[in-house]
Coordinates of C-alpha atoms in Angstrom, one line a residue:
M1 CA 207.0 69.7 0.0
H2 CA 209.5 70.8 2.5
S3 CA 208.5 74.5 2.1
L4 CA 204.9 73.6 2.4
A5 CA 205.6 71.8 5.7
L6 CA 207.5 74.8 7.0
D7 CA 204.6 77.1 6.0
D8 CA 202.1 74.8 7.8
H9 CA 204.3 74.8 10.9
A10 CA 204.6 78.6 10.9
A11 CA 200.8 79.0 10.5
S12 CA 200.2 76.6 13.4
A13 CA 202.7 78.4 15.5
R14 CA 201.0 81.8 14.8
A15 CA 197.6 80.3 15.6
G16 CA 198.9 78.8 18.8
G17 CA 200.4 82.2 19.7
Q18 CA 197.1 84.0 19.1
D19 CA 195.3 81.4 21.2
L20 CA 197.7 81.9 24.0
A21 CA 197.3 85.7 23.8
R22 CA 193.5 85.4 23.9
A23 CA 193.8 83.1 26.8
L24 CA 196.0 85.5 28.7
Q25 CA 193.6 88.4 27.9
R26 CA 190.7 86.3 29.3
A27 CA 192.6 85.5 32.4
E28 CA 193.5 89.2 32.9
R29 CA 189.8 90.2 32.5
R30 CA 188.8 87.5 35.0
R31 CA 191.4 88.8 37.4
K32 CA 190.2 92.4 37.0
L33 CA 186.5 91.4 37.4
T34 CA 187.4 89.3 40.5
A35 CA 189.2 92.3 42.0
A36 CA 186.4 94.6 41.2
S37 CA 183.8 92.3 42.7
L38 CA 185.8 92.1 45.9
T39 CA 186.2 95.8 46.2
L40 CA 182.7 96.7 45.1
P41 CA 181.0 96.3 48.5
L42 CA 183.6 98.5 50.1
L43 CA 183.1 101.2 47.4
V44 CA 179.4 101.1 47.9
F45 CA 179.8 101.3 51.7
L46 CA 182.1 104.4 51.3
L47 CA 179.7 105.9 48.8
L48 CA 176.7 105.6 51.1
T49 CA 178.4 106.4 54.4
F50 CA 181.0 108.9 53.4
L51 CA 180.6 110.6 50.0
V52 CA 176.8 110.9 50.0
P53 CA 176.7 112.6 53.5
I54 CA 179.5 114.9 52.6
G55 CA 177.7 115.8 49.3
A56 CA 174.5 116.4 51.3
L57 CA 176.4 118.6 53.8
L58 CA 177.9 120.8 51.0
K59 CA 174.6 121.0 49.2
R60 CA 172.8 122.1 52.4
A61 CA 175.5 124.7 53.1
V62 CA 174.5 126.6 50.0
E63 CA 170.8 125.7 49.9
N64 CA 168.2 128.2 51.2
P65 CA 164.8 126.5 50.8
E66 CA 162.9 128.1 53.7
V67 CA 162.1 131.3 51.9
A68 CA 162.3 130.2 48.3
D69 CA 159.9 127.3 48.7
V70 CA 157.3 129.3 50.7
L71 CA 157.3 132.8 49.2
V72 CA 157.4 131.9 45.6
H73 CA 155.1 134.7 44.3
T74 CA 156.6 137.2 46.6
G75 CA 160.1 136.5 45.3
T76 CA 158.9 136.8 41.7
A77 CA 157.4 140.2 42.4
L78 CA 160.6 141.4 44.1
S79 CA 162.9 140.2 41.3
G80 CA 163.0 143.6 39.7
W81 CA 162.9 145.7 42.9
N82 CA 165.7 148.2 43.6
R83 CA 165.8 147.2 47.3
Q84 CA 165.7 150.9 48.3
D85 CA 162.1 152.1 48.1
L86 CA 158.9 150.4 49.2
P87 CA 158.3 147.3 47.0
P88 CA 155.5 147.3 44.4
P89 CA 151.9 146.4 45.4
A90 CA 152.4 143.0 43.6
A91 CA 154.9 142.0 46.3
F92 CA 152.3 142.6 49.0
A93 CA 149.7 140.6 47.1
G94 CA 152.2 137.8 46.5
L95 CA 153.1 137.8 50.3
A96 CA 149.4 137.5 51.3
R97 CA 148.9 134.7 48.7
D98 CA 152.0 132.8 49.7
L99 CA 151.3 133.0 53.5
G100 CA 147.6 132.1 52.9
A101 CA 148.6 129.0 51.0
L102 CA 150.6 127.5 53.9
P103 CA 148.9 124.4 55.2
D104 CA 149.9 124.9 58.9
S105 CA 151.7 127.2 61.2
A106 CA 154.8 124.9 61.3
Q107 CA 155.9 126.1 57.9
A108 CA 155.1 129.7 58.9
G109 CA 157.3 129.2 62.0
T110 CA 160.2 127.9 59.9
L111 CA 159.9 130.9 57.5
A112 CA 159.7 133.3 60.5
R113 CA 162.8 131.8 62.1
R114 CA 164.8 132.1 58.9
L115 CA 163.9 135.7 58.3
N116 CA 164.4 136.5 62.0
S117 CA 168.1 135.4 61.6
E118 CA 168.4 138.1 59.0
V119 CA 166.3 140.9 60.7
P120 CA 165.4 140.9 64.4
G121 CA 161.6 141.2 64.8
A122 CA 160.8 139.3 61.5
R123 CA 159.5 136.3 63.5
S124 CA 156.7 138.2 65.3
L125 CA 155.9 140.1 62.1
V126 CA 155.5 137.0 60.0
M127 CA 153.5 135.1 62.6
K128 CA 151.2 138.1 63.3
T129 CA 150.5 138.4 59.6
Y130 CA 149.9 134.7 59.2
R131 CA 147.3 134.7 62.0
A132 CA 145.5 137.7 60.5
L133 CA 144.9 135.9 57.1
P134 CA 142.8 135.9 55.1
L135 CA 142.6 139.6 54.4
G136 CA 139.5 139.4 52.2
E137 CA 138.2 138.3 48.9
G138 CA 138.8 140.0 45.5
L139 CA 141.3 142.6 46.8
S140 CA 143.5 144.4 44.4
P141 CA 147.3 144.6 45.0
E142 CA 146.9 148.1 46.3
Q143 CA 144.1 147.1 48.7
T144 CA 146.2 144.1 49.9
R145 CA 149.1 146.5 50.6
D146 CA 146.9 148.7 52.6
R147 CA 145.4 145.8 54.6
L148 CA 148.9 144.4 55.4
L149 CA 150.0 147.8 56.6
E150 CA 146.9 147.9 58.8
V151 CA 147.9 144.5 60.2
D152 CA 151.4 145.7 61.0
A153 CA 153.0 149.0 60.0
R154 CA 156.4 147.3 59.8
W155 CA 155.5 146.1 56.3
G156 CA 156.1 149.6 55.3
E157 CA 159.8 149.3 56.2
A158 CA 162.2 148.2 53.4
L159 CA 164.4 146.3 55.8
Y160 CA 162.0 143.3 56.0
W161 CA 161.4 143.2 52.3
Q162 CA 165.2 143.3 51.7
A163 CA 165.6 140.2 53.8
I164 CA 162.9 138.4 51.7
A165 CA 164.4 139.5 48.4
K166 CA 167.9 138.5 49.6
N167 CA 166.7 135.0 50.4
A168 CA 164.3 134.5 47.5
S169 CA 166.8 132.4 45.6
R170 CA 167.1 128.7 46.5
W171 CA 170.9 128.9 46.4
T172 CA 172.8 131.3 48.5
P173 CA 176.4 131.9 49.6
D174 CA 175.2 133.6 52.8
Y175 CA 175.9 130.6 55.1
L176 CA 179.4 130.1 53.9
L177 CA 180.1 133.8 54.0
A178 CA 178.8 134.0 57.6
A179 CA 181.1 131.1 58.6
V180 CA 184.1 133.2 57.6
D181 CA 182.8 136.4 59.1
L182 CA 181.5 137.9 55.8
H183 CA 178.0 138.9 54.7
R184 CA 176.0 140.4 51.8
D185 CA 174.5 143.9 52.3
A186 CA 171.1 144.9 51.1
A187 CA 172.4 145.5 47.6
G188 CA 174.1 142.1 47.5
H189 CA 177.7 143.3 47.9
I190 CA 180.0 141.1 50.0
E191 CA 181.6 142.9 53.0
A192 CA 183.1 142.1 56.4
M193 CA 180.9 141.5 59.4
P194 CA 180.7 144.2 62.0
A195 CA 183.3 143.7 64.7
E196 CA 180.7 142.8 67.4
Q197 CA 179.3 140.1 65.1
A198 CA 182.5 138.7 63.7
V199 CA 182.9 135.6 66.0
F200 CA 183.6 132.6 63.8
G201 CA 187.1 133.7 62.8
K202 CA 188.1 133.9 66.5
I203 CA 186.4 130.5 67.1
L204 CA 188.3 128.9 64.2
L205 CA 191.6 130.3 65.4
R206 CA 190.8 129.0 68.9
T207 CA 190.1 125.6 67.5
F208 CA 193.4 125.5 65.6
N209 CA 195.2 126.8 68.6
I210 CA 193.9 124.1 71.0
S211 CA 194.4 121.4 68.3
A212 CA 198.0 122.6 67.8
V213 CA 198.8 122.6 71.5
V214 CA 197.3 119.1 71.9
T215 CA 199.3 117.8 68.8
V216 CA 202.6 119.2 70.2
L217 CA 202.1 117.7 73.6
C218 CA 201.1 114.4 72.2
L219 CA 204.2 114.4 70.1
L220 CA 206.5 115.3 73.0
L221 CA 205.0 112.4 75.1
A222 CA 204.6 109.8 72.4
Y223 CA 208.1 110.1 70.7
P224 CA 210.2 108.9 73.6
L225 CA 207.6 106.2 74.5
A226 CA 207.4 104.9 70.9
Y227 CA 211.2 104.9 70.7
W228 CA 211.4 102.9 74.0
L229 CA 208.8 100.4 72.7
S230 CA 210.7 100.0 69.4
T231 CA 213.9 99.0 71.3
L232 CA 212.2 96.2 73.3
D233 CA 211.9 92.6 72.1
A234 CA 208.7 91.6 70.4
R235 CA 207.1 89.9 73.5
R236 CA 207.5 92.9 75.8
A237 CA 206.7 95.4 73.1
N238 CA 203.4 93.7 72.3
L239 CA 202.5 93.5 76.0
L240 CA 203.1 97.2 76.5
M241 CA 201.3 98.0 73.2
I242 CA 198.2 96.4 74.7
L243 CA 198.4 98.9 77.5
V244 CA 198.6 101.7 75.0
L245 CA 195.5 100.5 73.2
V246 CA 193.5 100.0 76.4
P247 CA 191.9 103.5 76.1
F248 CA 190.4 102.5 72.8
W249 CA 188.2 100.0 74.7
T250 CA 186.7 102.7 76.9
S251 CA 184.1 105.2 75.9
I252 CA 185.3 108.8 75.5
L253 CA 182.4 109.9 77.7
V254 CA 183.6 107.6 80.5
R255 CA 187.1 108.9 80.2
V256 CA 186.0 112.5 80.3
A257 CA 183.8 111.8 83.4
A258 CA 186.9 110.2 85.0
W259 CA 188.9 113.4 84.3
I260 CA 186.2 115.4 85.9
V261 CA 186.6 113.4 89.1
L262 CA 190.4 113.6 88.9
L263 CA 190.7 117.3 88.2
Q264 CA 188.2 118.8 90.5
R265 CA 189.4 120.9 93.5
E266 CA 189.1 118.0 95.9
G267 CA 190.1 115.4 93.3
L268 CA 193.1 113.1 93.2
V269 CA 195.4 115.4 91.2
N270 CA 195.0 118.4 93.6
S271 CA 195.1 116.2 96.7
A272 CA 198.4 114.6 95.5
L273 CA 199.9 118.0 94.7
V274 CA 198.9 119.5 98.1
G275 CA 200.0 116.3 99.9
M276 CA 203.5 116.5 98.3
G277 CA 203.8 120.2 99.3
L278 CA 204.1 121.4 95.6
I279 CA 201.1 123.7 96.0
E280 CA 199.3 125.3 98.9
E281 CA 195.9 125.8 97.4
P282 CA 194.1 123.5 94.9
L283 CA 194.5 124.4 91.3
T284 CA 191.6 125.3 89.0
L285 CA 191.8 122.5 86.5
L286 CA 188.2 122.1 85.5
F287 CA 186.0 124.2 83.2
N288 CA 189.0 125.9 81.6
R289 CA 191.5 125.2 78.8
T290 CA 193.9 123.3 81.0
G291 CA 191.4 120.6 81.7
V292 CA 190.4 120.4 78.0
I293 CA 194.0 120.0 76.9
I294 CA 194.8 117.4 79.5
A295 CA 191.8 115.2 78.6
M296 CA 192.3 115.6 74.9
V297 CA 196.0 114.7 75.1
H298 CA 195.1 111.6 77.1
I299 CA 192.5 110.5 74.6
L300 CA 194.5 111.2 71.4
L301 CA 198.0 110.0 72.6
P302 CA 197.6 106.5 71.1
F303 CA 196.9 108.0 67.7
M304 CA 200.4 109.5 67.9
I305 CA 202.1 106.5 69.3
L306 CA 201.0 104.0 66.7
P307 CA 202.3 105.8 63.6
L308 CA 205.6 106.6 65.3
Y309 CA 206.1 103.0 66.6
S310 CA 205.4 101.5 63.1
V311 CA 208.0 103.8 61.5
M312 CA 210.6 103.4 64.3
K313 CA 210.4 99.6 64.1
S314 CA 211.5 99.8 60.5
V315 CA 214.7 101.9 61.3
P316 CA 217.7 99.5 61.6
P317 CA 219.4 100.0 65.0
T318 CA 222.8 99.5 63.3
Y319 CA 222.6 103.0 61.9
L320 CA 223.0 104.6 65.3
R321 CA 225.8 102.2 66.2
A322 CA 227.6 102.9 63.0
A323 CA 227.3 106.7 63.5
I324 CA 228.7 106.4 67.1
S325 CA 231.5 104.1 65.9
L326 CA 232.5 106.7 63.4
G327 CA 233.0 109.3 66.1
S328 CA 229.6 110.9 66.6
S329 CA 228.3 111.4 70.1
P330 CA 225.1 109.4 71.0
L331 CA 223.0 112.5 71.2
A332 CA 224.2 114.0 67.9
A333 CA 223.8 110.6 66.2
F334 CA 220.2 110.3 67.5
F335 CA 219.2 113.7 66.2
R336 CA 221.2 113.6 62.9
V337 CA 220.8 110.0 61.9
Y338 CA 217.7 108.5 63.7
V339 CA 215.2 111.4 64.0
P340 CA 215.2 112.3 60.2
Q341 CA 214.2 108.7 59.4
T342 CA 211.1 109.0 61.6
W343 CA 209.7 112.2 59.9
S344 CA 207.1 110.3 58.1
G345 CA 205.8 108.9 61.4
V346 CA 205.9 112.3 63.0
G347 CA 203.9 113.8 60.1
A348 CA 201.3 111.0 59.9
G349 CA 200.8 111.1 63.7
A350 CA 200.6 114.9 63.9
L351 CA 198.2 115.1 61.0
L352 CA 196.0 112.4 62.5
V353 CA 195.9 114.0 66.0
F354 CA 195.4 117.5 64.6
I355 CA 192.5 116.5 62.3
L356 CA 190.8 114.5 65.1
S357 CA 191.3 117.5 67.5
I358 CA 189.7 120.1 65.3
G359 CA 186.5 118.1 65.3
Y360 CA 186.3 117.5 69.1
Y361 CA 183.0 118.3 70.8
V362 CA 182.3 116.3 73.9
T363 CA 185.6 117.0 75.8
P364 CA 185.5 120.8 75.5
A365 CA 181.8 120.9 76.1
L366 CA 182.1 119.0 79.5
L367 CA 185.6 120.2 80.7
G368 CA 185.9 123.7 79.1
G369 CA 184.4 127.1 79.8
A370 CA 182.6 129.5 77.5
D371 CA 185.9 130.6 76.0
D372 CA 187.2 127.1 75.4
Q373 CA 184.5 125.8 73.0
M374 CA 185.7 124.7 69.6
L375 CA 183.9 125.0 66.3
S376 CA 182.1 121.7 66.6
Y377 CA 180.3 123.0 69.7
Y378 CA 178.7 125.7 67.5
I379 CA 177.8 123.2 64.8
A380 CA 175.9 121.2 67.4
Q381 CA 174.3 124.4 68.7
Y382 CA 173.0 125.4 65.3
T383 CA 171.8 121.8 64.7
N384 CA 170.0 121.1 68.0
V385 CA 169.1 124.5 69.4
E386 CA 168.9 127.1 66.7
I387 CA 167.6 124.5 64.1
N388 CA 169.6 126.3 61.5
W389 CA 170.9 123.5 59.3
G390 CA 172.4 125.8 56.7
M391 CA 174.7 127.5 59.2
A392 CA 175.6 124.1 60.8
C393 CA 176.5 122.7 57.4
A394 CA 178.5 125.8 56.4
L395 CA 180.6 125.5 59.6
G396 CA 181.0 121.8 58.8
A397 CA 182.2 122.7 55.3
V398 CA 184.8 125.0 56.9
L399 CA 186.1 122.1 59.0
L400 CA 186.2 119.9 55.9
A401 CA 188.1 122.5 53.9
A402 CA 190.6 122.9 56.7
T403 CA 191.1 119.1 56.8
L404 CA 191.6 118.8 53.1
I405 CA 194.1 121.7 53.1
L406 CA 196.1 120.1 55.9
Y407 CA 196.1 116.8 54.1
G408 CA 197.2 118.5 50.9
V409 CA 200.0 120.3 52.7
Y410 CA 201.1 117.0 54.3
R411 CA 201.1 115.2 50.9
R412 CA 203.1 118.0 49.4
V413 CA 205.7 117.9 52.2
V414 CA 206.0 114.1 52.1
K415 CA 206.4 114.2 48.3
S416 CA 209.1 116.8 48.6
E417 CA 211.0 114.7 51.2
L418 CA 210.8 111.7 49.0
S419 CA 212.1 113.6 45.9
L420 CA 215.0 115.0 48.0
G421 CA 215.7 111.5 49.4

């Protein structure tokens, strides 16, 4: 009887343990479902406003629909062409058929602009041919070729057909290649752009150069200010931090307009320098790189101060006093004890300022000259003026790649520092 009672007690204990385990599992599932339901709106928001636009940008950077969607039969006829001799008569017939099927001149204009970016003169050729259609009924491919040559003799040049054959595929690397000063020749081989056409490499270097200068100046100005703020009591530090954040409450366009007033030849800056006798003639501070850097440093300085301040507040002040009490000079203690503990803030602030700088458009456009425009200016130019979405998206993809590389380098450096620490 006693053994049976022990067995019943053990069985009930096992059953109770299983019930407890199931209850814990249900509670864990509810906790995970609650956490997922709370984060789901944020994930959907990021998907719709961040990931989807980036995906569309990358897709458009390699998409080439202007020719592929319009000249379907022409592209098929040119698929086996050697791209050296005059194309077969079927290509001429396909061209007449494709252009004749266009519902309005808007699509013909889009096609003409796209081909004109490859070969100068293609725009007038396409529009002239489009207006001359139809060529006649029941024409053979050979007769269609002869009629097209009568409309414009340039159809007898392989150059224009090479542009059509090159862009007959819906997907192309040409935009991305052009963004890094490369291109495909008539045979499809990748080669460097001619020196007079290789511009984006210089523009990218200029963008990085301006961004690096702005980042260094922001760091030099922000570090002592953030250190001073970290040494104040909470009340005064919060009050002064409000002054640091005031620029966030003012539109960038308003701040740039204010710098135009301040930096002009008769502005406050030049008037003060002349009045103090530091200069005899007003300095040229507008529509050059000096004005661009001054305005960008002013706008981006809070983005450097905030990461530095947050890190410096976490560094115990007793470290410096201990180093000095052990015989180190105050300056040596600052650079050997205090500064290494703020590297994470320096890295985060520098990365944030640099990434924001490489995408700047309004400030260089209003305060800079022709040689001070950054890559974002040309993205806007291709979007709003040239109406070349593929090229604009390719340049945007270059900026995105640069940002990801910088972030990867930063993560690697921070991980190395943590492992050494």
